Amino acid sequence: NNNNNNNKKSKKNKLSSSHNYVLSNADPFAPLKEIAELTLKDVAMSFRFAVDSTRRDFQSGKFMSGLLPRAQKVVDRMTTATGMARGKGIPAPVTGGEGTPAVVSGDIDALNFCAAMRVFAEWRVLRQVPPGYKGYAVGMTLGQKDIVQNIAKIEQAVHSFVDYRIERSEDGEEPVTSPTLRDLLRYEVDTGIQDVSKLPRLKEKSAAMGLLWVRRQLQYQTAIFANVMDVPTRFESTRAAVQSAYDEVYNKYHGWAVQKIFSYSFQAAPDASEIYNYMNPHRLEEVQMEAQSRFLGDGKRRFRRSDDQSSDNPLERFGRHIGKEWDKLAGNVVQEWDKLARNVGQEWDKVARNVGQIFGQRQQQPQSLTPSMEAPALETEVLDVDDSDAKELEMENYINQEMEKDAYEHIRAYLEVAVPLLADLESLFDEFNMDDPTKV
């Protein structure tokens, strides 16, 4: 018996020392350049893959054939990254059948979910923040950092779960698999990591706490997308739609300082039309060519390449890469966030002031958050302009309208995946009574 115990301990120690924290690494498992190529539909398919790929009757070839090459590449990277995160000899869990509701809530491979969330977190910063909006980028980048930090909590818990199961496994039993999200919450309750008598209050460094805040990030962005589809029928403006999403998801959980950061970010946000034009560079290039042909005809002035930054034309700014701004901004954001994490009490006011200074470094002209959705065609005054200027305005209006249509199409595809996923997670947290109301 002593020999068996020693062998198990030796095996556990060996496994623990070989754990890979791939999904929460500072550098994402997929290059940012590849993630920036994705559309919102592609991001939705990464979530679809996370949910479906471990199901019993999942047909990998059929699924992959339905993806564009850029999405296939990122899904392949997800598969490689989750395999490394599981560890040698640890298979993925087997979940419910493809296309059918899960038997129980949370029947989703935890590492697959984390991988999709990491793609989502990086894509939001790369494709929801046009260049030049540093203030807005601060809020979005803090959201990205929050997701990565909470993925780390889940990833750590997955390794602990696997070690725990291996230590207690007997010869002849089925091999230990990595956990589902449900498995993780059950494990934390059964092992006393979560004090049942204190629920819904959660232990800070736990899978449940990590999943709680990752879920809220996903819920917030999904609520924004859903709400902007209801302008002007339900919301009179896009600003009202975004504010409603914040109030629904975060308002009661955020203290004054965090609310202030979000407020700064809202004030510094670009128009909806700029975000829509930046979300899908592939369609933007097509629409620019269509506009050129329709309004200028052959032989007329053509658009510059989107990576040519020598022009000040706003249409040509849409496709510029965010890389340079990201590098400058990341250092400031990390410093501010680390201050916030170390000094939850007394440093709140200082963080808010410092973040305010970051916003002030490059002040944009006052502009509404995303007003263009309630007015698809830009209103223009009657000006004394020549025919060339008039055509340029027509082209800009045409591009904005076409890119709004494209954005709506992608949002609908995203909601088809995200809404049922969030409903499942809500059911999971309700069942385990883990919707912690503590403010941050």
Tab-separated table of C-alpha atoms in Angstrom:
chain	number	residue	atom	x	y	z
A	1	ASN	CA	0.000	0.000	0.000
A	2	ASN	CA	2.815	2.389	0.852
A	3	ASN	CA	4.463	1.640	-2.472
A	4	ASN	CA	1.181	2.324	-4.314
A	5	ASN	CA	0.730	5.620	-2.480
A	6	ASN	CA	4.309	6.637	-3.264
A	7	ASN	CA	3.801	5.763	-6.921
A	8	LYS	CA	0.640	7.871	-7.063
A	9	LYS	CA	2.347	10.819	-5.395
A	10	SER	CA	5.279	10.518	-7.768
A	11	LYS	CA	2.949	10.392	-10.742
A	12	LYS	CA	1.009	13.418	-9.504
A	13	ASN	CA	4.149	15.455	-8.909
A	14	LYS	CA	5.383	14.630	-12.389
A	15	LEU	CA	2.083	15.741	-13.908
A	16	SER	CA	1.950	18.934	-11.848
A	17	SER	CA	5.412	19.967	-12.961
A	18	SER	CA	4.464	19.562	-16.625
A	19	HIS	CA	1.333	21.716	-16.591
A	20	ASN	CA	1.078	24.181	-19.457
A	21	TYR	CA	-0.793	27.456	-19.036
A	22	VAL	CA	-1.321	27.971	-22.731
A	23	LEU	CA	-4.718	29.647	-22.829
A	24	SER	CA	-3.930	32.342	-20.265
A	25	ASN	CA	-0.395	33.038	-21.444
A	26	ALA	CA	0.461	36.701	-21.961
A	27	ASP	CA	0.920	35.924	-25.649
A	28	PRO	CA	-2.242	34.463	-27.218
A	29	PHE	CA	-1.981	30.981	-28.731
A	30	ALA	CA	-3.018	32.396	-32.122
A	31	PRO	CA	-1.065	35.320	-33.596
A	32	LEU	CA	-2.911	38.628	-33.364
A	33	LYS	CA	-2.550	39.036	-37.111
A	34	GLU	CA	-4.601	35.873	-37.668
A	35	ILE	CA	-7.248	36.866	-35.128
A	36	ALA	CA	-7.536	40.295	-36.748
A	37	GLU	CA	-8.464	38.555	-40.012
A	38	LEU	CA	-11.562	37.012	-38.404
A	39	THR	CA	-15.056	38.398	-38.776
A	40	LEU	CA	-17.710	38.249	-36.054
A	41	LYS	CA	-19.207	35.222	-37.820
A	42	ASP	CA	-15.825	33.510	-37.603
A	43	VAL	CA	-15.647	34.270	-33.870
A	44	ALA	CA	-19.118	32.789	-33.462
A	45	MET	CA	-17.916	29.614	-35.143
A	46	SER	CA	-15.059	29.339	-32.650
A	47	PHE	CA	-17.682	29.210	-29.898
A	48	ARG	CA	-19.684	26.683	-31.918
A	49	PHE	CA	-16.585	24.528	-32.176
A	50	ALA	CA	-15.921	24.851	-28.438
A	51	VAL	CA	-19.399	23.566	-27.623
A	52	ASP	CA	-19.822	20.919	-30.319
A	53	SER	CA	-16.374	19.406	-30.905
A	54	THR	CA	-16.437	17.104	-27.864
A	55	ARG	CA	-19.941	15.800	-28.519
A	56	ARG	CA	-20.355	12.148	-29.350
A	57	ASP	CA	-21.492	12.510	-32.947
A	58	PHE	CA	-19.476	15.583	-33.925
A	59	GLN	CA	-18.263	15.360	-37.514
A	60	SER	CA	-15.024	17.291	-37.664
A	61	GLY	CA	-14.619	17.131	-41.456
A	62	LYS	CA	-18.127	18.418	-42.081
A	63	PHE	CA	-17.706	21.239	-39.595
A	64	MET	CA	-14.319	22.361	-40.892
A	65	SER	CA	-15.492	22.281	-44.514
A	66	GLY	CA	-18.062	24.917	-43.621
A	67	LEU	CA	-15.415	27.371	-42.443
A	68	LEU	CA	-13.361	29.824	-44.451
A	69	PRO	CA	-9.587	29.182	-44.399
A	70	ARG	CA	-8.936	32.012	-41.936
A	71	ALA	CA	-11.394	30.479	-39.453
A	72	GLN	CA	-10.059	26.966	-40.056
A	73	LYS	CA	-6.592	28.175	-39.139
A	74	VAL	CA	-7.713	29.613	-35.797
A	75	VAL	CA	-9.813	26.540	-34.951
A	76	ASP	CA	-6.750	24.369	-35.635
A	77	ARG	CA	-4.774	26.562	-33.247
A	78	MET	CA	-7.520	26.166	-30.635
A	79	THR	CA	-7.244	22.378	-30.956
A	80	THR	CA	-3.469	22.441	-30.579
A	81	ALA	CA	-3.587	24.848	-27.625
A	82	THR	CA	-6.233	22.917	-25.689
A	83	GLY	CA	-4.320	19.682	-26.278
A	84	MET	CA	-1.210	21.242	-24.765
A	85	ALA	CA	-3.229	22.670	-21.878
A	86	ARG	CA	-4.725	19.250	-21.048
A	87	GLY	CA	-1.351	17.594	-20.812
A	88	LYS	CA	0.065	14.413	-22.257
A	89	GLY	CA	-2.324	11.475	-22.083
A	90	ILE	CA	-5.320	13.504	-20.862
A	91	PRO	CA	-8.208	13.377	-23.345
A	92	ALA	CA	-11.064	15.838	-23.658
A	93	PRO	CA	-14.373	14.992	-21.985
A	94	VAL	CA	-17.165	13.452	-24.039
A	95	THR	CA	-20.299	15.585	-23.957
A	96	GLY	CA	-23.853	15.414	-25.326
A	97	GLY	CA	-24.859	14.795	-28.910
A	98	GLU	CA	-24.297	17.377	-31.641
A	99	GLY	CA	-27.283	19.601	-32.382
A	100	THR	CA	-29.220	18.556	-29.281
A	101	PRO	CA	-29.538	20.334	-25.948
A	102	ALA	CA	-27.084	19.287	-23.272
A	103	VAL	CA	-28.550	16.842	-20.765
A	104	VAL	CA	-27.363	19.106	-17.977
A	105	SER	CA	-26.181	22.689	-17.930
A	106	GLY	CA	-22.456	23.330	-18.202
A	107	ASP	CA	-21.803	20.205	-20.295
A	108	ILE	CA	-19.071	22.065	-22.190
A	109	ASP	CA	-15.372	21.279	-22.266
A	110	ALA	CA	-13.829	23.881	-19.937
A	111	LEU	CA	-10.618	24.317	-21.937
A	112	ASN	CA	-12.451	24.618	-25.253
A	113	PHE	CA	-14.590	27.352	-23.745
A	114	CYS	CA	-11.511	29.176	-22.464
A	115	ALA	CA	-9.865	28.976	-25.880
A	116	ALA	CA	-12.911	30.486	-27.595
A	117	MET	CA	-13.088	33.231	-24.966
A	118	ARG	CA	-9.422	34.091	-25.551
A	119	VAL	CA	-10.070	34.473	-29.276
A	120	PHE	CA	-13.118	36.602	-28.475
A	121	ALA	CA	-11.166	38.807	-26.036
A	122	GLU	CA	-8.395	39.538	-28.530
A	123	TRP	CA	-10.785	40.053	-31.454
A	124	ARG	CA	-12.796	42.687	-29.564
A	125	VAL	CA	-9.733	44.882	-29.149
A	126	LEU	CA	-8.481	44.287	-32.682
A	127	ARG	CA	-11.778	44.719	-34.538
A	128	GLN	CA	-13.967	46.876	-32.288
A	129	VAL	CA	-11.434	49.662	-31.716
A	130	PRO	CA	-10.491	51.673	-34.822
A	131	PRO	CA	-7.058	53.329	-34.715
A	132	GLY	CA	-6.879	56.708	-33.031
A	133	TYR	CA	-9.329	56.077	-30.169
A	134	LYS	CA	-6.970	55.638	-27.249
A	135	GLY	CA	-9.535	56.436	-24.590
A	136	TYR	CA	-11.975	53.866	-25.930
A	137	ALA	CA	-9.145	51.357	-26.328
A	138	VAL	CA	-8.312	51.656	-22.619
A	139	GLY	CA	-11.725	50.328	-21.592
A	140	MET	CA	-11.674	47.560	-24.186
A	141	THR	CA	-8.136	46.512	-23.265
A	142	LEU	CA	-9.002	46.362	-19.573
A	143	GLY	CA	-11.810	44.015	-20.569
A	144	GLN	CA	-9.336	41.856	-22.507
A	145	LYS	CA	-6.963	41.715	-19.540
A	146	ASP	CA	-9.837	40.829	-17.206
A	147	ILE	CA	-10.827	37.898	-19.413
A	148	VAL	CA	-7.257	36.569	-19.578
A	149	GLN	CA	-6.805	36.808	-15.801
A	150	ASN	CA	-10.030	34.918	-15.229
A	151	ILE	CA	-9.194	32.287	-17.843
A	152	ALA	CA	-6.036	31.696	-15.769
A	153	LYS	CA	-8.210	30.842	-12.759
A	154	ILE	CA	-10.152	28.307	-14.802
A	155	GLU	CA	-7.011	26.826	-16.339
A	156	GLN	CA	-5.408	26.442	-12.905
A	157	ALA	CA	-8.547	24.698	-11.641
A	158	VAL	CA	-8.514	22.306	-14.608
A	159	HIS	CA	-4.995	21.184	-13.685
A	160	SER	CA	-5.992	20.774	-10.041
A	161	PHE	CA	-9.038	18.744	-11.081
A	162	VAL	CA	-6.966	16.406	-13.264
A	163	ASP	CA	-4.344	15.905	-10.529
A	164	TYR	CA	-7.067	15.212	-7.985
A	165	ARG	CA	-8.726	12.607	-10.209
A	166	ILE	CA	-5.439	10.904	-11.098
A	167	GLU	CA	-4.409	10.674	-7.457
A	168	ARG	CA	-7.657	8.851	-6.635
A	169	SER	CA	-7.889	6.709	-9.756
A	170	GLU	CA	-7.462	2.955	-9.564
A	171	ASP	CA	-5.937	0.580	-12.101
A	172	GLY	CA	-8.463	-0.571	-14.676
A	173	GLU	CA	-10.646	2.500	-14.414
A	174	GLU	CA	-11.490	4.631	-17.435
A	175	PRO	CA	-8.818	7.213	-18.187
A	176	VAL	CA	-9.079	10.571	-16.466
A	177	THR	CA	-10.343	13.313	-18.778
A	178	SER	CA	-10.151	17.065	-18.457
A	179	PRO	CA	-13.337	18.563	-16.979
A	180	THR	CA	-16.427	20.224	-18.297
A	181	LEU	CA	-17.495	23.529	-16.802
A	182	ARG	CA	-20.017	21.638	-14.708
A	183	ASP	CA	-17.350	19.212	-13.503
A	184	LEU	CA	-15.245	22.136	-12.277
A	185	LEU	CA	-18.007	23.711	-10.209
A	186	ARG	CA	-18.965	20.335	-8.741
A	187	TYR	CA	-15.311	19.633	-7.909
A	188	GLU	CA	-14.951	22.928	-6.051
A	189	VAL	CA	-18.061	22.218	-3.995
A	190	ASP	CA	-17.141	18.588	-3.237
A	191	THR	CA	-13.571	19.397	-2.190
A	192	GLY	CA	-14.515	22.377	-0.020
A	193	ILE	CA	-12.845	24.974	-2.235
A	194	GLN	CA	-16.197	26.734	-2.197
A	195	ASP	CA	-17.769	27.056	1.247
A	196	VAL	CA	-21.370	26.007	0.640
A	197	SER	CA	-22.547	27.893	3.722
A	198	LYS	CA	-21.261	31.164	2.202
A	199	LEU	CA	-22.683	30.769	-1.300
A	200	PRO	CA	-23.251	32.660	-3.503
A	201	ARG	CA	-20.063	34.321	-2.232
A	202	LEU	CA	-17.168	32.689	-4.050
A	203	LYS	CA	-13.518	32.156	-3.296
A	204	GLU	CA	-11.502	34.692	-5.269
A	205	LYS	CA	-8.949	32.363	-6.859
A	206	SER	CA	-11.292	29.665	-8.096
A	207	ALA	CA	-12.758	28.326	-11.310
A	208	ALA	CA	-16.217	29.510	-10.291
A	209	MET	CA	-15.031	33.092	-9.816
A	210	GLY	CA	-13.113	33.019	-13.090
A	211	LEU	CA	-16.071	31.631	-14.988
A	212	LEU	CA	-18.424	34.146	-13.352
A	213	TRP	CA	-16.517	37.167	-14.693
A	214	VAL	CA	-15.715	35.618	-18.070
A	215	ARG	CA	-19.411	34.910	-18.451
A	216	ARG	CA	-20.264	38.525	-17.565
A	217	GLN	CA	-17.845	39.821	-20.196
A	218	LEU	CA	-19.501	37.625	-22.811
A	219	GLN	CA	-22.959	38.603	-21.561
A	220	TYR	CA	-22.150	42.320	-21.762
A	221	GLN	CA	-20.887	42.230	-25.340
A	222	THR	CA	-23.785	40.006	-26.381
A	223	ALA	CA	-26.291	42.386	-24.767
A	224	ILE	CA	-24.738	45.284	-26.708
A	225	PHE	CA	-25.051	43.413	-29.984
A	226	ALA	CA	-28.636	42.384	-29.215
A	227	ASN	CA	-29.656	45.877	-28.146
A	228	VAL	CA	-28.241	47.719	-31.152
A	229	MET	CA	-30.411	45.525	-33.346
A	230	ASP	CA	-33.426	47.093	-31.595
A	231	VAL	CA	-32.643	50.716	-32.454
A	232	PRO	CA	-34.921	52.631	-32.862
A	233	THR	CA	-37.838	50.290	-32.083
A	234	ARG	CA	-36.824	49.536	-28.486
A	235	PHE	CA	-34.041	52.056	-27.859
A	236	GLU	CA	-34.171	55.599	-29.175
A	237	SER	CA	-30.421	55.703	-29.761
A	238	THR	CA	-27.411	53.449	-29.851
A	239	ARG	CA	-26.004	55.182	-26.782
A	240	ALA	CA	-29.175	54.178	-24.919
A	241	ALA	CA	-28.791	50.596	-26.179
A	242	VAL	CA	-25.200	50.351	-24.944
A	243	GLN	CA	-26.015	51.982	-21.613
A	244	SER	CA	-28.860	49.508	-21.120
A	245	ALA	CA	-26.446	46.602	-21.706
A	246	TYR	CA	-24.076	48.008	-19.085
A	247	ASP	CA	-26.899	48.557	-16.588
A	248	GLU	CA	-28.196	45.023	-17.160
A	249	VAL	CA	-24.878	43.230	-16.709
A	250	TYR	CA	-22.461	45.361	-14.693
A	251	ASN	CA	-24.025	48.334	-12.954
A	252	LYS	CA	-24.885	46.569	-9.703
A	253	TYR	CA	-21.487	44.835	-9.535
A	254	HIS	CA	-19.229	47.835	-10.185
A	255	GLY	CA	-18.103	50.349	-7.615
A	256	TRP	CA	-17.659	54.050	-8.337
A	257	ALA	CA	-14.138	53.819	-9.742
A	258	VAL	CA	-14.890	51.065	-12.266
A	259	GLN	CA	-18.073	52.850	-13.328
A	260	LYS	CA	-15.945	55.939	-13.939
A	261	ILE	CA	-13.571	53.994	-16.191
A	262	PHE	CA	-16.494	52.691	-18.242
A	263	SER	CA	-17.921	56.210	-18.441
A	264	TYR	CA	-14.606	57.535	-19.800
A	265	SER	CA	-14.553	54.742	-22.351
A	266	PHE	CA	-18.112	55.505	-23.512
A	267	GLN	CA	-17.288	59.186	-23.967
A	268	ALA	CA	-14.234	58.366	-26.077
A	269	ALA	CA	-15.979	55.823	-28.301
A	270	PRO	CA	-16.130	56.198	-32.088
A	271	ASP	CA	-19.336	56.390	-34.080
A	272	ALA	CA	-21.058	53.099	-34.823
A	273	SER	CA	-20.304	53.556	-38.514
A	274	GLU	CA	-16.550	53.577	-37.856
A	275	ILE	CA	-16.785	50.419	-35.743
A	276	TYR	CA	-18.886	48.654	-38.364
A	277	ASN	CA	-16.453	49.636	-41.096
A	278	TYR	CA	-13.587	48.248	-39.028
A	279	MET	CA	-15.243	44.957	-38.017
A	280	ASN	CA	-14.936	43.275	-41.393
A	281	PRO	CA	-11.965	44.423	-43.511
A	282	HIS	CA	-12.748	41.845	-46.185
A	283	ARG	CA	-16.210	43.232	-46.886
A	284	LEU	CA	-14.966	46.813	-46.536
A	285	GLU	CA	-12.542	46.364	-49.413
A	286	GLU	CA	-15.353	44.982	-51.587
A	287	VAL	CA	-17.691	47.838	-50.696
A	288	GLN	CA	-15.021	50.439	-51.413
A	289	MET	CA	-14.573	49.002	-54.905
A	290	GLU	CA	-18.341	48.930	-55.418
A	291	ALA	CA	-18.586	52.578	-54.351
A	292	GLN	CA	-15.748	53.558	-56.646
A	293	SER	CA	-17.381	51.871	-59.616
A	294	ARG	CA	-20.829	53.296	-58.858
A	295	PHE	CA	-19.894	56.899	-58.146
A	296	LEU	CA	-16.574	57.506	-59.893
A	297	GLY	CA	-16.513	55.045	-62.757
A	298	ASP	CA	-13.434	53.585	-64.420
A	299	GLY	CA	-10.358	55.732	-64.725
A	300	LYS	CA	-11.217	57.872	-61.716
A	301	ARG	CA	-9.375	58.243	-58.439
A	302	ARG	CA	-9.101	54.979	-56.568
A	303	PHE	CA	-8.871	54.168	-52.896
A	304	ARG	CA	-5.435	53.667	-51.456
A	305	ARG	CA	-4.500	50.402	-49.846
A	306	SER	CA	-5.820	50.232	-46.292
A	307	ASP	CA	-2.273	50.003	-44.935
A	308	ASP	CA	-1.223	53.250	-46.678
A	309	GLN	CA	-1.308	55.824	-43.913
A	310	SER	CA	-0.200	58.793	-46.013
A	311	SER	CA	-3.767	60.019	-46.564
A	312	ASP	CA	-6.104	61.776	-44.146
A	313	ASN	CA	-9.243	60.600	-45.903
A	314	PRO	CA	-11.461	59.008	-43.196
A	315	LEU	CA	-12.504	56.220	-45.538
A	316	GLU	CA	-8.887	55.163	-45.909
A	317	ARG	CA	-8.390	54.994	-42.130
A	318	PHE	CA	-10.886	52.133	-41.774
A	319	GLY	CA	-8.505	49.351	-42.671
A	320	ARG	CA	-5.390	50.512	-40.837
A	321	HIS	CA	-3.867	48.037	-38.465
A	322	ILE	CA	-4.111	48.763	-34.738
A	323	GLY	CA	-0.660	47.391	-33.958
A	324	LYS	CA	1.244	50.610	-33.243
A	325	GLU	CA	-1.465	52.021	-30.994
A	326	TRP	CA	-1.779	48.676	-29.206
A	327	ASP	CA	1.905	48.572	-28.295
A	328	LYS	CA	1.853	52.108	-26.874
A	329	LEU	CA	-1.404	51.594	-25.046
A	330	ALA	CA	-0.710	48.196	-23.562
A	331	GLY	CA	2.029	49.484	-21.261
A	332	ASN	CA	-0.191	52.215	-19.850
A	333	VAL	CA	-3.158	49.885	-19.391
A	334	VAL	CA	-1.158	47.174	-17.676
A	335	GLN	CA	0.329	49.695	-15.248
A	336	GLU	CA	-3.065	51.118	-14.380
A	337	TRP	CA	-4.698	47.709	-13.996
A	338	ASP	CA	-1.903	46.387	-11.805
A	339	LYS	CA	-2.236	49.442	-9.572
A	340	LEU	CA	-5.925	48.779	-9.329
A	341	ALA	CA	-5.416	45.109	-8.434
A	342	ARG	CA	-2.842	45.861	-5.708
A	343	ASN	CA	-4.713	48.702	-4.107
A	344	VAL	CA	-8.383	47.838	-4.196
A	345	GLY	CA	-9.220	50.390	-1.514
A	346	GLN	CA	-7.167	53.563	-1.261
A	347	GLU	CA	-5.808	53.550	-4.827
A	348	TRP	CA	-9.224	53.640	-6.586
A	349	ASP	CA	-9.339	57.420	-6.881
A	350	LYS	CA	-5.734	57.575	-8.106
A	351	VAL	CA	-6.456	54.965	-10.806
A	352	ALA	CA	-9.509	56.871	-11.975
A	353	ARG	CA	-7.479	60.105	-12.228
A	354	ASN	CA	-4.611	58.345	-14.052
A	355	VAL	CA	-6.992	56.724	-16.507
A	356	GLY	CA	-8.540	60.140	-17.022
A	357	GLN	CA	-5.088	61.464	-17.915
A	358	ILE	CA	-4.668	58.692	-20.473
A	359	PHE	CA	-7.937	59.766	-22.067
A	360	GLY	CA	-6.722	63.345	-22.111
A	361	GLN	CA	-3.520	62.516	-23.961
A	362	ARG	CA	-5.345	62.525	-27.254
A	363	GLN	CA	-8.731	64.176	-27.035
A	364	GLN	CA	-11.139	63.409	-29.837
A	365	GLN	CA	-13.706	65.888	-31.015
A	366	PRO	CA	-16.952	65.344	-29.061
A	367	GLN	CA	-18.985	62.621	-30.695
A	368	SER	CA	-21.798	60.337	-29.710
A	369	LEU	CA	-21.061	56.712	-28.888
A	370	THR	CA	-22.682	55.090	-31.880
A	371	PRO	CA	-25.437	57.313	-33.268
A	372	SER	CA	-25.362	56.237	-36.887
A	373	MET	CA	-27.617	53.218	-36.445
A	374	GLU	CA	-30.688	55.358	-35.885
A	375	ALA	CA	-29.797	57.350	-38.992
A	376	PRO	CA	-28.428	54.867	-41.560
A	377	ALA	CA	-27.879	57.594	-44.143
A	378	LEU	CA	-25.671	60.449	-42.965
A	379	GLU	CA	-27.540	63.741	-42.910
A	380	THR	CA	-25.708	66.463	-44.804
A	381	GLU	CA	-26.355	70.178	-45.119
A	382	VAL	CA	-26.809	71.753	-48.503
A	383	LEU	CA	-23.301	73.008	-49.228
A	384	ASP	CA	-21.705	74.869	-52.056
A	385	VAL	CA	-19.466	72.047	-53.178
A	386	ASP	CA	-18.356	70.842	-56.567
A	387	ASP	CA	-19.434	67.566	-58.103
A	388	SER	CA	-16.343	65.720	-56.869
A	389	ASP	CA	-17.026	66.620	-53.238
A	390	ALA	CA	-20.672	65.633	-53.585
A	391	LYS	CA	-19.736	62.257	-55.022
A	392	GLU	CA	-17.293	61.677	-52.193
A	393	LEU	CA	-20.065	62.314	-49.659
A	394	GLU	CA	-22.346	59.927	-51.545
A	395	MET	CA	-19.631	57.300	-51.511
A	396	GLU	CA	-19.115	57.701	-47.783
A	397	ASN	CA	-22.852	57.344	-47.147
A	398	TYR	CA	-23.019	54.271	-49.379
A	399	ILE	CA	-20.076	52.595	-47.649
A	400	ASN	CA	-21.509	53.292	-44.189
A	401	GLN	CA	-24.905	51.870	-45.145
A	402	GLU	CA	-23.472	48.722	-46.736
A	403	MET	CA	-21.121	48.066	-43.818
A	404	GLU	CA	-23.980	48.526	-41.346
A	405	LYS	CA	-25.961	45.873	-43.242
A	406	ASP	CA	-22.930	43.584	-43.104
A	407	ALA	CA	-22.465	44.187	-39.378
A	408	TYR	CA	-26.110	43.345	-38.700
A	409	GLU	CA	-25.766	40.095	-40.643
A	410	HIS	CA	-22.733	39.092	-38.593
A	411	ILE	CA	-24.377	40.098	-35.327
A	412	ARG	CA	-27.359	37.856	-36.092
A	413	ALA	CA	-25.040	34.909	-36.750
A	414	TYR	CA	-23.173	35.606	-33.497
A	415	LEU	CA	-26.369	35.838	-31.445
A	416	GLU	CA	-27.539	32.452	-32.736
A	417	VAL	CA	-24.535	30.911	-30.975
A	418	ALA	CA	-23.965	33.202	-27.996
A	419	VAL	CA	-27.524	33.503	-26.665
A	420	PRO	CA	-28.109	29.766	-26.020
A	421	LEU	CA	-24.573	29.437	-24.647
A	422	LEU	CA	-25.224	32.219	-22.135
A	423	ALA	CA	-28.582	30.713	-21.209
A	424	ASP	CA	-26.814	27.452	-20.422
A	425	LEU	CA	-24.235	29.217	-18.250
A	426	GLU	CA	-26.964	31.138	-16.433
A	427	SER	CA	-28.725	27.865	-15.645
A	428	LEU	CA	-25.450	26.396	-14.372
A	429	PHE	CA	-24.817	29.276	-11.976
A	430	ASP	CA	-28.412	29.258	-10.770
A	431	GLU	CA	-28.211	25.536	-10.034
A	432	PHE	CA	-25.007	25.897	-8.008
A	433	ASN	CA	-26.081	29.204	-6.437
A	434	MET	CA	-22.822	30.885	-7.480
A	435	ASP	CA	-23.898	34.215	-8.967
A	436	ASP	CA	-21.736	36.193	-6.552
A	437	PRO	CA	-23.185	39.715	-5.999
A	438	THR	CA	-19.963	41.186	-4.567
A	439	LYS	CA	-19.011	44.560	-6.053
A	440	VAL	CA	-15.597	45.351	-7.497
